[in-house]
mmCIF file of C-alpha atoms in Angstrom:
data_model
loop_
_atom_site.group_PDB
_atom_site.id
_atom_site.type_symbol
_atom_site.label_atom_id
_atom_site.label_comp_id
_atom_site.label_asym_id
_atom_site.label_seq_id
_atom_site.Cartn_x
_atom_site.Cartn_y
_atom_site.Cartn_z
ATOM 1 C CA MET Q 1 -0.058 -0.045 -0.029
ATOM 2 C CA LYS Q 2 1.403 3.235 -1.169
ATOM 3 C CA ARG Q 3 1.270 6.052 1.370
ATOM 4 C CA LYS Q 4 1.510 9.679 1.285
ATOM 5 C CA ASN Q 5 5.270 10.218 2.211
ATOM 6 C CA SER Q 6 6.946 7.019 -0.186
ATOM 7 C CA LYS Q 7 7.187 10.025 -2.958
ATOM 8 C CA PRO Q 8 10.467 8.726 -4.505
ATOM 9 C CA GLY Q 9 12.954 11.741 -4.478
ATOM 10 C CA SER Q 10 10.426 13.709 -2.048
ATOM 11 C CA ILE Q 11 13.043 13.578 0.974
ATOM 12 C CA ALA Q 12 16.249 14.755 1.374
ATOM 13 C CA LYS Q 13 19.211 12.636 2.388
ATOM 14 C CA PRO Q 14 18.497 11.360 5.903
ATOM 15 C CA ARG Q 15 20.137 12.504 9.007
ATOM 16 C CA LYS Q 16 19.417 10.232 11.359
ATOM 17 C CA ILE Q 17 18.024 6.574 10.668
ATOM 18 C CA MET Q 18 16.540 3.966 12.908
ATOM 19 C CA VAL Q 19 16.167 0.013 11.257
ATOM 20 C CA VAL Q 20 14.546 -2.240 13.524
ATOM 21 C CA LEU Q 21 16.051 -5.667 14.046
ATOM 22 C CA HIS Q 22 15.288 -8.899 13.830
ATOM 23 C CA GLU Q 23 18.930 -10.499 14.204
ATOM 24 C CA ASP Q 24 20.479 -9.449 10.985
ATOM 25 C CA ASP Q 25 17.523 -8.588 8.670
ATOM 26 C CA VAL Q 26 14.766 -5.483 8.984
ATOM 27 C CA ALA Q 27 12.183 -7.046 11.366
ATOM 28 C CA PRO Q 28 8.930 -8.147 9.741
ATOM 29 C CA ARG Q 29 7.365 -6.187 12.401
ATOM 30 C CA PHE Q 30 7.519 -2.611 14.194
ATOM 31 C CA ASP Q 31 5.273 -3.647 17.099
ATOM 32 C CA LEU Q 32 7.230 -6.650 17.997
ATOM 33 C CA ALA Q 33 11.156 -5.688 17.817
ATOM 34 C CA LEU Q 34 13.298 -6.544 20.270
ATOM 35 C CA GLY Q 35 16.624 -5.069 18.479
ATOM 36 C CA LEU Q 36 17.340 -1.514 17.132
ATOM 37 C CA PHE Q 37 20.062 0.020 14.628
ATOM 38 C CA ILE Q 38 20.423 3.698 14.966
ATOM 39 C CA ALA Q 39 22.998 5.375 12.913
ATOM 40 C CA GLU Q 40 23.683 9.426 12.232
ATOM 41 C CA PHE Q 41 24.882 10.588 8.686
ATOM 42 C CA ALA Q 42 26.736 14.330 7.761
ATOM 43 C CA PRO Q 43 25.058 15.963 4.278
ATOM 44 C CA ASP Q 44 28.131 13.864 2.894
ATOM 45 C CA GLY Q 45 26.856 10.726 3.773
ATOM 46 C CA SER Q 46 29.538 9.517 6.146
ATOM 47 C CA LYS Q 47 28.716 8.078 9.342
ATOM 48 C CA ILE Q 48 28.654 10.283 12.181
ATOM 49 C CA MET Q 49 27.591 7.840 14.519
ATOM 50 C CA GLU Q 50 26.015 4.352 15.301
ATOM 51 C CA LYS Q 51 24.514 1.752 17.700
ATOM 52 C CA THR Q 52 22.361 -0.850 18.386
ATOM 53 C CA LEU Q 53 19.776 -1.364 21.090
ATOM 54 C CA VAL Q 54 18.126 -4.135 22.779
ATOM 55 C CA LEU Q 55 14.864 -3.366 24.188
ATOM 56 C CA PRO Q 56 13.150 -5.219 27.408
ATOM 57 C CA HIS Q 57 10.288 -6.229 25.951
ATOM 58 C CA PRO Q 58 8.338 -4.886 22.930
ATOM 59 C CA SER Q 59 6.324 -2.062 22.813
ATOM 60 C CA ALA Q 60 5.043 -0.010 19.956
ATOM 61 C CA GLU Q 61 4.461 2.878 22.088
ATOM 62 C CA ASP Q 62 7.851 2.835 23.772
ATOM 63 C CA LEU Q 63 9.444 2.410 20.235
ATOM 64 C CA CYS Q 64 7.995 5.628 19.228
ATOM 65 C CA ARG Q 65 8.732 7.809 22.323
ATOM 66 C CA LEU Q 66 12.505 6.915 21.507
ATOM 67 C CA ILE Q 67 12.094 7.544 17.690
ATOM 68 C CA LEU Q 68 11.089 10.978 18.752
ATOM 69 C CA THR Q 69 13.773 11.348 21.888
ATOM 70 C CA GLU Q 70 16.381 10.079 19.472
ATOM 71 C CA LYS Q 71 15.103 12.684 16.969
ATOM 72 C CA ILE Q 72 14.890 9.728 13.983
ATOM 73 C CA THR Q 73 14.332 11.221 10.514
ATOM 74 C CA VAL Q 74 14.061 7.777 8.656
ATOM 75 C CA LEU Q 75 12.219 4.314 10.077
ATOM 76 C CA ILE Q 76 13.114 1.301 8.321
ATOM 77 C CA CYS Q 77 10.795 -1.380 9.441
ATOM 78 C CA GLY Q 78 8.461 -3.973 7.886
ATOM 79 C CA GLY Q 79 4.769 -4.168 9.028
ATOM 80 C CA ILE Q 80 3.937 -1.413 11.129
ATOM 81 C CA GLU Q 81 0.259 -0.505 12.357
ATOM 82 C CA GLN Q 82 -1.449 2.566 10.475
ATOM 83 C CA GLU Q 83 -2.040 4.316 13.533
ATOM 84 C CA TYR Q 84 1.949 4.001 14.479
ATOM 85 C CA TYR Q 85 2.289 4.943 10.906
ATOM 86 C CA ASP Q 86 -0.032 7.984 10.845
ATOM 87 C CA TYR Q 87 1.667 9.394 14.147
ATOM 88 C CA LEU Q 88 5.120 9.193 13.225
ATOM 89 C CA THR Q 89 4.515 11.050 9.791
ATOM 90 C CA TRP Q 90 2.506 13.188 11.533
ATOM 91 C CA LYS Q 91 6.025 14.000 13.833
ATOM 92 C CA ASP Q 92 7.866 14.450 10.557
ATOM 93 C CA VAL Q 93 9.690 11.148 10.625
ATOM 94 C CA ARG Q 94 9.815 9.571 7.327
ATOM 95 C CA VAL Q 95 8.145 6.027 7.566
ATOM 96 C CA VAL Q 96 9.894 3.380 4.981
ATOM 97 C CA ASP Q 97 8.017 0.181 5.157
ATOM 98 C CA SER Q 98 6.632 -3.302 4.328
ATOM 99 C CA VAL Q 99 10.761 -3.822 3.607
ATOM 100 C CA ILE Q 100 12.671 -6.968 3.412
ATOM 101 C CA GLY Q 101 15.692 -7.960 3.605
ATOM 102 C CA ASP Q 102 19.793 -6.929 5.148
ATOM 103 C CA TYR Q 103 20.212 -3.769 6.973
ATOM 104 C CA GLN Q 104 22.688 -2.730 6.263
ATOM 105 C CA TRP Q 105 21.414 -2.976 2.798
ATOM 106 C CA ALA Q 106 18.548 -0.924 3.258
ATOM 107 C CA ILE Q 107 20.879 1.734 5.246
ATOM 108 C CA ARG Q 108 23.128 2.053 1.829
ATOM 109 C CA ARG Q 109 19.965 2.095 -0.221
ATOM 110 C CA CYS Q 110 18.249 4.649 1.993
ATOM 111 C CA LEU Q 111 21.333 6.495 1.651
ATOM 112 C CA GLU Q 112 20.966 6.406 -1.932
ATOM 113 C CA THR Q 113 17.821 7.922 -1.998
ATOM 114 C CA HIS Q 114 16.848 4.496 -3.504
ATOM 115 C CA LEU Q 115 14.796 2.528 -0.731
ATOM 116 C CA GLN Q 116 11.337 3.014 -1.039
ATOM 117 C CA PRO Q 117 8.301 1.402 0.969
ATOM 118 C CA GLY Q 118 7.744 -2.441 -0.219
ATOM 119 C CA ASP Q 119 11.170 -2.899 -1.241
ATOM 120 C CA ILE Q 120 12.868 -6.523 -0.978
ATOM 121 C CA GLN Q 121 16.223 -7.570 -1.348
ATOM 122 C CA ARG Q 122 16.974 -9.989 -3.793
ATOM 123 C CA PRO Q 123 19.476 -12.836 -3.662
ATOM 124 C CA ALA Q 124 22.383 -11.880 -5.900
#
């Protein structure tokens, strides 16, 4: 399902990206994720900071709070409930959902401004 902030090229290069994780892949569900990868990038694309977090329990509300506290500009995830999607986009977070693949692949595509909702990493 295409949503209003999913137009290609509509967003400048991201500053701070969060990916919800399941092992080394983008987690299939936002509300059940326990792992997070956060990275901040300079305007030239160089990495300023990165960290991996493990949450004590799954909670979409806690994730939303963390996204706002960390000043995340782009969230990469698998499935996400409409109410959380709407809330985060209202707070000016670009949500790239329905992504399937390795989290590093997703970040590379995001930095290249090629990542779109529904993208799937295909085997080489």
